[in-house]
Each structure stands twice: as C-alpha cells, then as structure tokens.
Amino acid sequence: MTSTNLVGLVPAAGRGTRMAPLRYPKELLPIVYEPAEGGARLRPVAEYALESLAGAGVTSAILVVAPWKLEVVSYIGDGRHLGVDVAYLFQEEARGLPCALDLAHGWTRGRDVMFVMPDTIFTPSDALSRLRDVYERTGADLALAVFPTPDAHRLGPVVVHGDRVHRVFDKPADPPVMNTWGAAIWGDAFARLLHEELLQDIGRGTPDGSADGTVNDAASEPVLGHYFDLAVRNGLRVRAAEFPGGTFQDVGTPFGVRRSLEGPSLLAVNP
C-alpha cells in the first residue's frame, strides 16, 4: 500500500556527542547486517531506517542533515537504491530532535508524516506498516510504535490503555512501564502543536521537556517525548501500536552499540 500523501521524515543533524570521541556520522555505522552467501553483508544503520519506510509504503522521505554530515548525503544519495526518493533539508545548528523535525514543517504541511530515527533498529520488520494501519483505522492525530525494552529509564516509556496513549515519559528514573516509543506517524494537528509550542518553549528559554519532573541529559534542548505527552494532555487523538514480542535498540550511544553487539539476532535484517 502506497500513498502520495505520506512522507517519511528522518532526522540526522545531531552532533553525536554521545558517541564522542568518534568523529564519524553514527548513521553510517555498519551495525546492521543481512545474511549473504558466504557470510553476512554489513550495512549502515541508516539504510535500515529508509528501507523500513519503503516497506510501509512510503515512496518519498526528507532527511534532515547538518553541514558537518555531508558523508550521509554522499552515501544515501537520492535513496532510490533503498526504495524511497530522498530529499534533504539542512539544519545549520544542532538544536535538538524536535527542532530538527519542525524544520520540515513548511514542506510537510497537509501530509501525513512517518518519523523514524536513523540510529535505531526494531522488530518486527512490518512494524511501520502496522503502525500506519493503526493510524489510519483510528483516525489518530498521532500514533506511536511502542516496543518492549529493559532500558526504559534511558528511553521514552509510554502508558497505554487499549490502543489509547495516556502518558509519554522521557528517561524517567523509575519507569512506570518497561517499553519505549520507537517511531511515529502524525498529521497536521500534531505538526501544528509541535511547531507552535516549540516556538513558545524556545522563546521562554526553558524547553526542558520534563512533563513528569524528570531532568533530561540535555536540559537546554527540547525533548520530543514532552510534545507527544502534550498532545495527549491537549486532547489530540493519540494512539499506540504495541509490539509486545518485538525488540528495539538505540544504537546511537556506546551503551546501545554494546547492547546490540551482545544480541546479534537483533541486528539481522529480515533474517
């Protein structure tokens, strides 16, 4: 199933400070592999994100990059070899994930946006297709793909009742549930909320994103989970596609890379 109204959004404009002293785009780390004759073919993790979008019927995507990450542009190119046409937006200054996503606001207005990170790996392989089904079936303004994880205190746990999202947290010291959001799809209502609230938060100079009082590692930057939670509190229709038998790994940190290498079955693409 494809739709010209659906566009992918992949943010890759961060400075990767959590991977210091590595001076190389983490999006191109050859962590993902797929079975191949005589062994395995190593693939940059960003390829996984784009092919996941293509598998969900996304035919075009916007990749937000920074001037210091031109290697990503050179490697991904037009994206057609991965099944999706890729366009690029440049973010001149790293200002956090919500700002990177909001940069595409003027280009995605009137379209449904499927957002996936370029440094995460998740299963099942059809998770984004099933997320899209939930979004369309429920008429949601925002739908989150929710995966189990033992590292909820490092990520974004989501409290779900049925398919309705009731709370979204960010790196809570005592997680209420052992899961995390790992991808999302939204329409204009959430895009507008993100855009308007982000402007206000930045204007106040206190975009800590701590809806539950927790302190984020980079308190000076907005936190996306805060805006997901704000959507719930503002009455938007926020739904979840849960994958209790799935897996999720953030490989954009040294801890995540180590955890991934300890569980190679997680890294195989369509094993």
PDB file of C-alpha atoms in Angstrom:
ATOM      1  CA  MET A   1       0.000   0.000   0.000  1.00  0.00           C
ATOM      2  CA  THR A   2       1.430   3.362  -1.028  1.00  0.00           C
ATOM      3  CA  SER A   3       0.174   6.918  -0.716  1.00  0.00           C
ATOM      4  CA  THR A   4       1.407  10.170  -2.186  1.00  0.00           C
ATOM      5  CA  ASN A   5       0.112  11.918   0.958  1.00  0.00           C
ATOM      6  CA  LEU A   6       2.559  10.062   3.196  1.00  0.00           C
ATOM      7  CA  VAL A   7       6.126  11.304   3.562  1.00  0.00           C
ATOM      8  CA  GLY A   8       8.973   9.913   5.620  1.00  0.00           C
ATOM      9  CA  LEU A   9      10.996  12.102   7.977  1.00  0.00           C
ATOM     10  CA  VAL A  10      14.426  11.039   9.197  1.00  0.00           C
ATOM     11  CA  PRO A  11      16.477  13.412  11.398  1.00  0.00           C
ATOM     12  CA  ALA A  12      20.248  13.058  11.104  1.00  0.00           C
ATOM     13  CA  ALA A  13      21.515  16.512  12.065  1.00  0.00           C
ATOM     14  CA  GLY A  14      22.799  15.928  15.597  1.00  0.00           C
ATOM     15  CA  ARG A  15      26.419  16.276  16.590  1.00  0.00           C
ATOM     16  CA  GLY A  16      26.560  12.754  18.001  1.00  0.00           C
ATOM     17  CA  THR A  17      28.138  13.931  21.253  1.00  0.00           C
ATOM     18  CA  ARG A  18      27.082  10.721  22.995  1.00  0.00           C
ATOM     19  CA  MET A  19      29.426   8.829  20.674  1.00  0.00           C
ATOM     20  CA  ALA A  20      32.467  11.029  21.372  1.00  0.00           C
ATOM     21  CA  PRO A  21      35.345  10.808  20.582  1.00  0.00           C
ATOM     22  CA  LEU A  22      34.037   9.191  17.371  1.00  0.00           C
ATOM     23  CA  ARG A  23      34.324  11.741  14.527  1.00  0.00           C
ATOM     24  CA  TYR A  24      32.106   9.939  12.053  1.00  0.00           C
ATOM     25  CA  PRO A  25      28.338  10.028  11.412  1.00  0.00           C
ATOM     26  CA  LYS A  26      26.747   7.419  13.637  1.00  0.00           C
ATOM     27  CA  GLU A  27      24.061   6.977  10.971  1.00  0.00           C
ATOM     28  CA  LEU A  28      26.684   5.256   8.809  1.00  0.00           C
ATOM     29  CA  LEU A  29      27.930   2.826  11.439  1.00  0.00           C
ATOM     30  CA  PRO A  30      27.948  -0.646   9.802  1.00  0.00           C
ATOM     31  CA  ILE A  31      25.946  -2.263  12.589  1.00  0.00           C
ATOM     32  CA  VAL A  32      23.096  -3.806  10.627  1.00  0.00           C
ATOM     33  CA  TYR A  33      23.811  -6.962   8.687  1.00  0.00           C
ATOM     34  CA  GLU A  34      21.848  -9.229   6.423  1.00  0.00           C
ATOM     35  CA  PRO A  35      22.564 -12.850   5.545  1.00  0.00           C
ATOM     36  CA  ALA A  36      24.614 -13.220   2.372  1.00  0.00           C
ATOM     37  CA  GLU A  37      26.316 -16.047   0.564  1.00  0.00           C
ATOM     38  CA  GLY A  38      29.435 -16.979   2.461  1.00  0.00           C
ATOM     39  CA  GLY A  39      28.630 -14.816   5.474  1.00  0.00           C
ATOM     40  CA  ALA A  40      26.901 -11.502   6.043  1.00  0.00           C
ATOM     41  CA  ARG A  41      26.670  -8.130   4.305  1.00  0.00           C
ATOM     42  CA  LEU A  42      27.343  -5.205   6.612  1.00  0.00           C
ATOM     43  CA  ARG A  43      25.085  -2.187   6.153  1.00  0.00           C
ATOM     44  CA  PRO A  44      24.955   1.286   7.686  1.00  0.00           C
ATOM     45  CA  VAL A  45      22.131   1.582  10.183  1.00  0.00           C
ATOM     46  CA  ALA A  46      20.548   4.489   8.244  1.00  0.00           C
ATOM     47  CA  GLU A  47      19.762   2.107   5.386  1.00  0.00           C
ATOM     48  CA  TYR A  48      17.586   0.134   7.768  1.00  0.00           C
ATOM     49  CA  ALA A  49      15.504   3.220   8.586  1.00  0.00           C
ATOM     50  CA  LEU A  50      14.904   4.124   4.944  1.00  0.00           C
ATOM     51  CA  GLU A  51      14.084   0.590   3.860  1.00  0.00           C
ATOM     52  CA  SER A  52      11.667   0.297   6.787  1.00  0.00           C
ATOM     53  CA  LEU A  53       9.858   3.361   5.458  1.00  0.00           C
ATOM     54  CA  ALA A  54       9.747   1.875   1.961  1.00  0.00           C
ATOM     55  CA  GLY A  55       8.318  -1.331   3.392  1.00  0.00           C
ATOM     56  CA  ALA A  56       5.456   0.702   4.907  1.00  0.00           C
ATOM     57  CA  GLY A  57       4.523   2.167   1.532  1.00  0.00           C
ATOM     58  CA  VAL A  58       6.456   5.411   1.863  1.00  0.00           C
ATOM     59  CA  THR A  59       7.773   6.489  -1.535  1.00  0.00           C
ATOM     60  CA  SER A  60       9.463   9.774  -0.581  1.00  0.00           C
ATOM     61  CA  ALA A  61      11.321  10.956   2.506  1.00  0.00           C
ATOM     62  CA  ILE A  62      13.019  14.029   3.902  1.00  0.00           C
ATOM     63  CA  LEU A  63      16.379  13.531   5.564  1.00  0.00           C
ATOM     64  CA  VAL A  64      17.372  16.395   7.869  1.00  0.00           C
ATOM     65  CA  VAL A  65      21.156  16.703   7.899  1.00  0.00           C
ATOM     66  CA  ALA A  66      23.794  19.146   9.043  1.00  0.00           C
ATOM     67  CA  PRO A  67      26.706  20.696   7.123  1.00  0.00           C
ATOM     68  CA  TRP A  68      29.132  18.564   9.128  1.00  0.00           C
ATOM     69  CA  LYS A  69      27.396  15.353   7.980  1.00  0.00           C
ATOM     70  CA  LEU A  70      27.839  15.546   4.230  1.00  0.00           C
ATOM     71  CA  GLU A  71      29.078  11.951   4.269  1.00  0.00           C
ATOM     72  CA  VAL A  72      25.458  10.933   4.910  1.00  0.00           C
ATOM     73  CA  VAL A  73      24.321  12.792   1.785  1.00  0.00           C
ATOM     74  CA  SER A  74      27.120  11.263  -0.281  1.00  0.00           C
ATOM     75  CA  TYR A  75      26.295   7.752   0.884  1.00  0.00           C
ATOM     76  CA  ILE A  76      22.490   7.830   0.743  1.00  0.00           C
ATOM     77  CA  GLY A  77      22.293   9.894  -2.460  1.00  0.00           C
ATOM     78  CA  ASP A  78      18.807  10.023  -3.943  1.00  0.00           C
ATOM     79  CA  GLY A  79      17.777   6.941  -1.959  1.00  0.00           C
ATOM     80  CA  ARG A  80      16.304   5.097  -4.905  1.00  0.00           C
ATOM     81  CA  HIS A  81      18.519   2.072  -4.327  1.00  0.00           C
ATOM     82  CA  LEU A  82      16.767   1.791  -0.957  1.00  0.00           C
ATOM     83  CA  GLY A  83      13.269   2.083  -2.404  1.00  0.00           C
ATOM     84  CA  VAL A  84      12.470   5.665  -1.430  1.00  0.00           C
ATOM     85  CA  ASP A  85      13.158   9.033  -3.070  1.00  0.00           C
ATOM     86  CA  VAL A  86      15.167  11.159  -0.623  1.00  0.00           C
ATOM     87  CA  ALA A  87      15.293  14.951  -0.380  1.00  0.00           C
ATOM     88  CA  TYR A  88      17.481  16.839   2.084  1.00  0.00           C
ATOM     89  CA  LEU A  89      16.945  19.711   4.496  1.00  0.00           C
ATOM     90  CA  PHE A  90      19.971  21.307   6.144  1.00  0.00           C
ATOM     91  CA  GLN A  91      19.932  22.319   9.791  1.00  0.00           C
ATOM     92  CA  GLU A  92      22.703  24.818  10.350  1.00  0.00           C
ATOM     93  CA  GLU A  93      22.774  24.426  14.127  1.00  0.00           C
ATOM     94  CA  ALA A  94      22.121  21.360  16.287  1.00  0.00           C
ATOM     95  CA  ARG A  95      19.183  22.361  18.494  1.00  0.00           C
ATOM     96  CA  GLY A  96      17.666  19.043  19.450  1.00  0.00           C
ATOM     97  CA  LEU A  97      15.377  16.492  17.857  1.00  0.00           C
ATOM     98  CA  PRO A  98      12.091  18.480  17.947  1.00  0.00           C
ATOM     99  CA  CYS A  99      13.733  21.423  16.170  1.00  0.00           C
ATOM    100  CA  ALA A 100      15.118  19.119  13.502  1.00  0.00           C
ATOM    101  CA  LEU A 101      11.666  17.672  12.874  1.00  0.00           C
ATOM    102  CA  ASP A 102       9.989  21.071  12.908  1.00  0.00           C
ATOM    103  CA  LEU A 103      12.396  22.251  10.217  1.00  0.00           C
ATOM    104  CA  ALA A 104      10.300  20.201   7.779  1.00  0.00           C
ATOM    105  CA  HIS A 105       7.032  21.826   8.895  1.00  0.00           C
ATOM    106  CA  GLY A 106       6.675  24.033   5.829  1.00  0.00           C
ATOM    107  CA  TRP A 107       7.447  21.134   3.479  1.00  0.00           C
ATOM    108  CA  THR A 108       5.104  18.559   5.017  1.00  0.00           C
ATOM    109  CA  ARG A 109       2.007  20.691   5.672  1.00  0.00           C
ATOM    110  CA  GLY A 110      -1.101  18.836   4.535  1.00  0.00           C
ATOM    111  CA  ARG A 111       0.641  15.466   4.535  1.00  0.00           C
ATOM    112  CA  ASP A 112       0.947  12.580   6.955  1.00  0.00           C
ATOM    113  CA  VAL A 113       4.475  12.230   8.326  1.00  0.00           C
ATOM    114  CA  MET A 114       6.086   8.919   9.244  1.00  0.00           C
ATOM    115  CA  PHE A 115       9.046   9.551  11.522  1.00  0.00           C
ATOM    116  CA  VAL A 116      11.820   7.069  12.212  1.00  0.00           C
ATOM    117  CA  MET A 117      15.272   7.536  13.707  1.00  0.00           C
ATOM    118  CA  PRO A 118      18.359   6.711  11.599  1.00  0.00           C
ATOM    119  CA  ASP A 119      20.202   5.080  14.510  1.00  0.00           C
ATOM    120  CA  THR A 120      17.627   2.613  15.844  1.00  0.00           C
ATOM    121  CA  ILE A 121      16.795  -0.971  14.983  1.00  0.00           C
ATOM    122  CA  PHE A 122      13.463  -2.598  15.753  1.00  0.00           C
ATOM    123  CA  THR A 123      11.435  -5.712  15.062  1.00  0.00           C
ATOM    124  CA  PRO A 124       9.070  -6.963  13.752  1.00  0.00           C
ATOM    125  CA  SER A 125      10.038  -5.961  10.237  1.00  0.00           C
ATOM    126  CA  ASP A 126       6.474  -4.877   9.438  1.00  0.00           C
ATOM    127  CA  ALA A 127       6.162  -2.609  12.495  1.00  0.00           C
ATOM    128  CA  LEU A 128       5.815   0.582  10.453  1.00  0.00           C
ATOM    129  CA  SER A 129       3.143  -0.947   8.227  1.00  0.00           C
ATOM    130  CA  ARG A 130       1.170  -1.970  11.299  1.00  0.00           C
ATOM    131  CA  LEU A 131       1.684   1.463  12.833  1.00  0.00           C
ATOM    132  CA  ARG A 132       0.279   3.015   9.688  1.00  0.00           C
ATOM    133  CA  ASP A 133      -2.738   0.693   9.868  1.00  0.00           C
ATOM    134  CA  VAL A 134      -3.483   1.832  13.430  1.00  0.00           C
ATOM    135  CA  TYR A 135      -3.099   5.481  12.472  1.00  0.00           C
ATOM    136  CA  GLU A 136      -5.485   5.197   9.535  1.00  0.00           C
ATOM    137  CA  ARG A 137      -8.005   2.883  11.198  1.00  0.00           C
ATOM    138  CA  THR A 138      -8.394   5.011  14.331  1.00  0.00           C
ATOM    139  CA  GLY A 139      -8.256   8.420  12.645  1.00  0.00           C
ATOM    140  CA  ALA A 140      -5.453   9.389  15.014  1.00  0.00           C
ATOM    141  CA  ASP A 141      -3.667  12.726  15.067  1.00  0.00           C
ATOM    142  CA  LEU A 142      -0.550  10.933  16.313  1.00  0.00           C
ATOM    143  CA  ALA A 143       0.310   7.235  16.554  1.00  0.00           C
ATOM    144  CA  LEU A 144       3.340   5.769  18.304  1.00  0.00           C
ATOM    145  CA  ALA A 145       5.060   2.442  17.709  1.00  0.00           C
ATOM    146  CA  VAL A 146       5.738   1.011  21.174  1.00  0.00           C
ATOM    147  CA  PHE A 147       8.308  -1.698  21.836  1.00  0.00           C
ATOM    148  CA  PRO A 148       9.379  -3.566  24.994  1.00  0.00           C
ATOM    149  CA  THR A 149      12.795  -2.674  26.397  1.00  0.00           C
ATOM    150  CA  PRO A 150      14.789  -3.308  29.579  1.00  0.00           C
ATOM    151  CA  ASP A 151      16.212   0.214  29.186  1.00  0.00           C
ATOM    152  CA  ALA A 152      13.046   2.280  29.638  1.00  0.00           C
ATOM    153  CA  HIS A 153      14.899   4.614  32.034  1.00  0.00           C
ATOM    154  CA  ARG A 154      17.138   5.612  29.118  1.00  0.00           C
ATOM    155  CA  LEU A 155      14.331   5.998  26.592  1.00  0.00           C
ATOM    156  CA  GLY A 156      10.678   7.093  26.299  1.00  0.00           C
ATOM    157  CA  PRO A 157       8.183   4.799  28.048  1.00  0.00           C
ATOM    158  CA  VAL A 158       4.515   5.059  27.054  1.00  0.00           C
ATOM    159  CA  VAL A 159       1.491   4.251  29.234  1.00  0.00           C
ATOM    160  CA  VAL A 160      -1.169   2.680  27.007  1.00  0.00           C
ATOM    161  CA  HIS A 161      -4.755   1.649  27.804  1.00  0.00           C
ATOM    162  CA  GLY A 162      -6.172  -0.401  24.957  1.00  0.00           C
ATOM    163  CA  ASP A 163      -4.779   1.478  21.977  1.00  0.00           C
ATOM    164  CA  ARG A 164      -5.054   4.895  23.649  1.00  0.00           C
ATOM    165  CA  VAL A 165      -1.919   6.635  24.860  1.00  0.00           C
ATOM    166  CA  HIS A 166      -2.338   8.115  28.352  1.00  0.00           C
ATOM    167  CA  ARG A 167       1.184   9.317  29.158  1.00  0.00           C
ATOM    168  CA  VAL A 168       4.577   9.626  27.481  1.00  0.00           C
ATOM    169  CA  PHE A 169       7.691   9.958  29.636  1.00  0.00           C
ATOM    170  CA  ASP A 170      11.312  10.813  28.886  1.00  0.00           C
ATOM    171  CA  LYS A 171      14.117   8.973  30.676  1.00  0.00           C
ATOM    172  CA  PRO A 172      12.242   8.629  33.980  1.00  0.00           C
ATOM    173  CA  ALA A 173      14.328   7.382  36.915  1.00  0.00           C
ATOM    174  CA  ASP A 174      11.515   4.966  37.836  1.00  0.00           C
ATOM    175  CA  PRO A 175       9.730   3.926  34.598  1.00  0.00           C
ATOM    176  CA  PRO A 176       6.018   3.182  35.013  1.00  0.00           C
ATOM    177  CA  VAL A 177       6.242   0.601  32.200  1.00  0.00           C
ATOM    178  CA  MET A 178       9.112  -1.227  30.530  1.00  0.00           C
ATOM    179  CA  ASN A 179       8.637  -0.045  26.976  1.00  0.00           C
ATOM    180  CA  THR A 180       9.523   2.855  24.702  1.00  0.00           C
ATOM    181  CA  TRP A 181       8.206   4.632  21.647  1.00  0.00           C
ATOM    182  CA  GLY A 182      10.420   3.944  18.645  1.00  0.00           C
ATOM    183  CA  ALA A 183       8.691   5.524  15.640  1.00  0.00           C
ATOM    184  CA  ALA A 184       5.647   7.688  14.974  1.00  0.00           C
ATOM    185  CA  ILE A 185       3.206   8.919  12.378  1.00  0.00           C
ATOM    186  CA  TRP A 186       1.268  12.188  12.593  1.00  0.00           C
ATOM    187  CA  GLY A 187      -0.854  14.646  10.689  1.00  0.00           C
ATOM    188  CA  ASP A 188      -1.294  18.406  10.651  1.00  0.00           C
ATOM    189  CA  ALA A 189      -2.845  18.663  14.118  1.00  0.00           C
ATOM    190  CA  PHE A 190       0.266  17.356  15.854  1.00  0.00           C
ATOM    191  CA  ALA A 191       2.661  19.087  13.441  1.00  0.00           C
ATOM    192  CA  ARG A 192       0.943  22.386  14.257  1.00  0.00           C
ATOM    193  CA  LEU A 193       1.088  21.731  18.015  1.00  0.00           C
ATOM    194  CA  LEU A 194       4.790  20.889  17.805  1.00  0.00           C
ATOM    195  CA  HIS A 195       5.531  23.982  15.739  1.00  0.00           C
ATOM    196  CA  GLU A 196       3.613  26.422  17.933  1.00  0.00           C
ATOM    197  CA  GLU A 197       4.624  25.010  21.314  1.00  0.00           C
ATOM    198  CA  LEU A 198       8.251  24.715  20.273  1.00  0.00           C
ATOM    199  CA  LEU A 199       8.344  28.401  19.373  1.00  0.00           C
ATOM    200  CA  GLN A 200       6.905  29.284  22.780  1.00  0.00           C
ATOM    201  CA  ASP A 201       9.267  26.972  24.675  1.00  0.00           C
ATOM    202  CA  ILE A 202      12.338  28.300  22.897  1.00  0.00           C
ATOM    203  CA  GLY A 203      11.124  31.848  23.496  1.00  0.00           C
ATOM    204  CA  ARG A 204      10.852  31.141  27.211  1.00  0.00           C
ATOM    205  CA  GLY A 205      14.328  29.670  27.160  1.00  0.00           C
ATOM    206  CA  THR A 206      13.258  26.680  29.263  1.00  0.00           C
ATOM    207  CA  PRO A 207      12.346  23.853  26.873  1.00  0.00           C
ATOM    208  CA  ASP A 208      13.314  21.111  29.326  1.00  0.00           C
ATOM    209  CA  GLY A 209      10.584  18.765  28.107  1.00  0.00           C
ATOM    210  CA  SER A 210      10.169  17.276  31.569  1.00  0.00           C
ATOM    211  CA  ALA A 211       6.409  16.814  31.765  1.00  0.00           C
ATOM    212  CA  ASP A 212       6.867  14.498  34.761  1.00  0.00           C
ATOM    213  CA  GLY A 213       9.550  16.497  36.534  1.00  0.00           C
ATOM    214  CA  THR A 214      12.459  14.383  35.329  1.00  0.00           C
ATOM    215  CA  VAL A 215      15.616  16.092  34.139  1.00  0.00           C
ATOM    216  CA  ASN A 216      16.832  15.336  30.641  1.00  0.00           C
ATOM    217  CA  ASP A 217      20.508  14.816  29.860  1.00  0.00           C
ATOM    218  CA  ALA A 218      20.467  17.903  27.638  1.00  0.00           C
ATOM    219  CA  ALA A 219      18.068  20.123  29.570  1.00  0.00           C
ATOM    220  CA  SER A 220      18.834  23.063  27.326  1.00  0.00           C
ATOM    221  CA  GLU A 221      17.248  21.293  24.349  1.00  0.00           C
ATOM    222  CA  PRO A 222      13.579  20.424  23.747  1.00  0.00           C
ATOM    223  CA  VAL A 223      12.601  16.789  24.228  1.00  0.00           C
ATOM    224  CA  LEU A 224      10.288  15.130  21.709  1.00  0.00           C
ATOM    225  CA  GLY A 225       8.550  12.958  24.303  1.00  0.00           C
ATOM    226  CA  HIS A 226       7.340  16.151  26.002  1.00  0.00           C
ATOM    227  CA  TYR A 227       5.408  17.142  22.869  1.00  0.00           C
ATOM    228  CA  PHE A 228       3.991  13.630  22.483  1.00  0.00           C
ATOM    229  CA  ASP A 229       2.732  13.868  26.066  1.00  0.00           C
ATOM    230  CA  LEU A 230       1.479  17.393  25.477  1.00  0.00           C
ATOM    231  CA  ALA A 231      -0.575  16.118  22.551  1.00  0.00           C
ATOM    232  CA  VAL A 232      -2.332  13.731  24.936  1.00  0.00           C
ATOM    233  CA  ARG A 233      -2.949  16.472  27.514  1.00  0.00           C
ATOM    234  CA  ASN A 234      -4.274  18.817  24.812  1.00  0.00           C
ATOM    235  CA  GLY A 235      -6.890  16.303  23.728  1.00  0.00           C
ATOM    236  CA  LEU A 236      -5.394  15.136  20.444  1.00  0.00           C
ATOM    237  CA  ARG A 237      -6.194  11.589  19.406  1.00  0.00           C
ATOM    238  CA  VAL A 238      -3.001   9.754  20.324  1.00  0.00           C
ATOM    239  CA  ARG A 239      -2.932   6.024  19.665  1.00  0.00           C
ATOM    240  CA  ALA A 240      -0.361   3.263  20.024  1.00  0.00           C
ATOM    241  CA  ALA A 241       0.629   0.231  18.022  1.00  0.00           C
ATOM    242  CA  GLU A 242       2.202  -2.075  20.591  1.00  0.00           C
ATOM    243  CA  PHE A 243       4.624  -4.864  19.709  1.00  0.00           C
ATOM    244  CA  PRO A 244       4.956  -6.966  22.880  1.00  0.00           C
ATOM    245  CA  GLY A 245       7.018  -9.587  21.072  1.00  0.00           C
ATOM    246  CA  GLY A 246       9.182  -7.037  19.291  1.00  0.00           C
ATOM    247  CA  THR A 247      12.584  -5.560  20.025  1.00  0.00           C
ATOM    248  CA  PHE A 248      14.035  -2.075  19.992  1.00  0.00           C
ATOM    249  CA  GLN A 249      17.609  -0.854  20.177  1.00  0.00           C
ATOM    250  CA  ASP A 250      19.041   2.646  20.108  1.00  0.00           C
ATOM    251  CA  VAL A 251      22.499   2.179  18.597  1.00  0.00           C
ATOM    252  CA  GLY A 252      23.333   5.888  18.732  1.00  0.00           C
ATOM    253  CA  THR A 253      25.171   5.554  22.034  1.00  0.00           C
ATOM    254  CA  PRO A 254      28.167   3.474  23.178  1.00  0.00           C
ATOM    255  CA  PHE A 255      25.820   1.590  25.524  1.00  0.00           C
ATOM    256  CA  GLY A 256      23.445   0.872  22.655  1.00  0.00           C
ATOM    257  CA  VAL A 257      26.209  -0.339  20.381  1.00  0.00           C
ATOM    258  CA  ARG A 258      27.490  -2.676  23.092  1.00  0.00           C
ATOM    259  CA  ARG A 259      23.989  -3.989  23.807  1.00  0.00           C
ATOM    260  CA  SER A 260      23.418  -4.573  20.087  1.00  0.00           C
ATOM    261  CA  LEU A 261      26.661  -6.472  19.653  1.00  0.00           C
ATOM    262  CA  GLU A 262      25.707  -8.676  22.604  1.00  0.00           C
ATOM    263  CA  GLY A 263      22.494  -9.670  20.763  1.00  0.00           C
ATOM    264  CA  PRO A 264      23.332 -10.271  17.091  1.00  0.00           C
ATOM    265  CA  SER A 265      19.893 -11.681  16.275  1.00  0.00           C
ATOM    266  CA  LEU A 266      18.544  -8.163  16.751  1.00  0.00           C
ATOM    267  CA  LEU A 267      20.789  -6.830  14.026  1.00  0.00           C
ATOM    268  CA  ALA A 268      19.895  -9.152  11.191  1.00  0.00           C
ATOM    269  CA  VAL A 269      17.625  -7.545   8.606  1.00  0.00           C
ATOM    270  CA  ASN A 270      14.774  -9.910   7.691  1.00  0.00           C
ATOM    271  CA  PRO A 271      16.658 -12.977   8.966  1.00  0.00           C
TER     272      PRO A 271
END
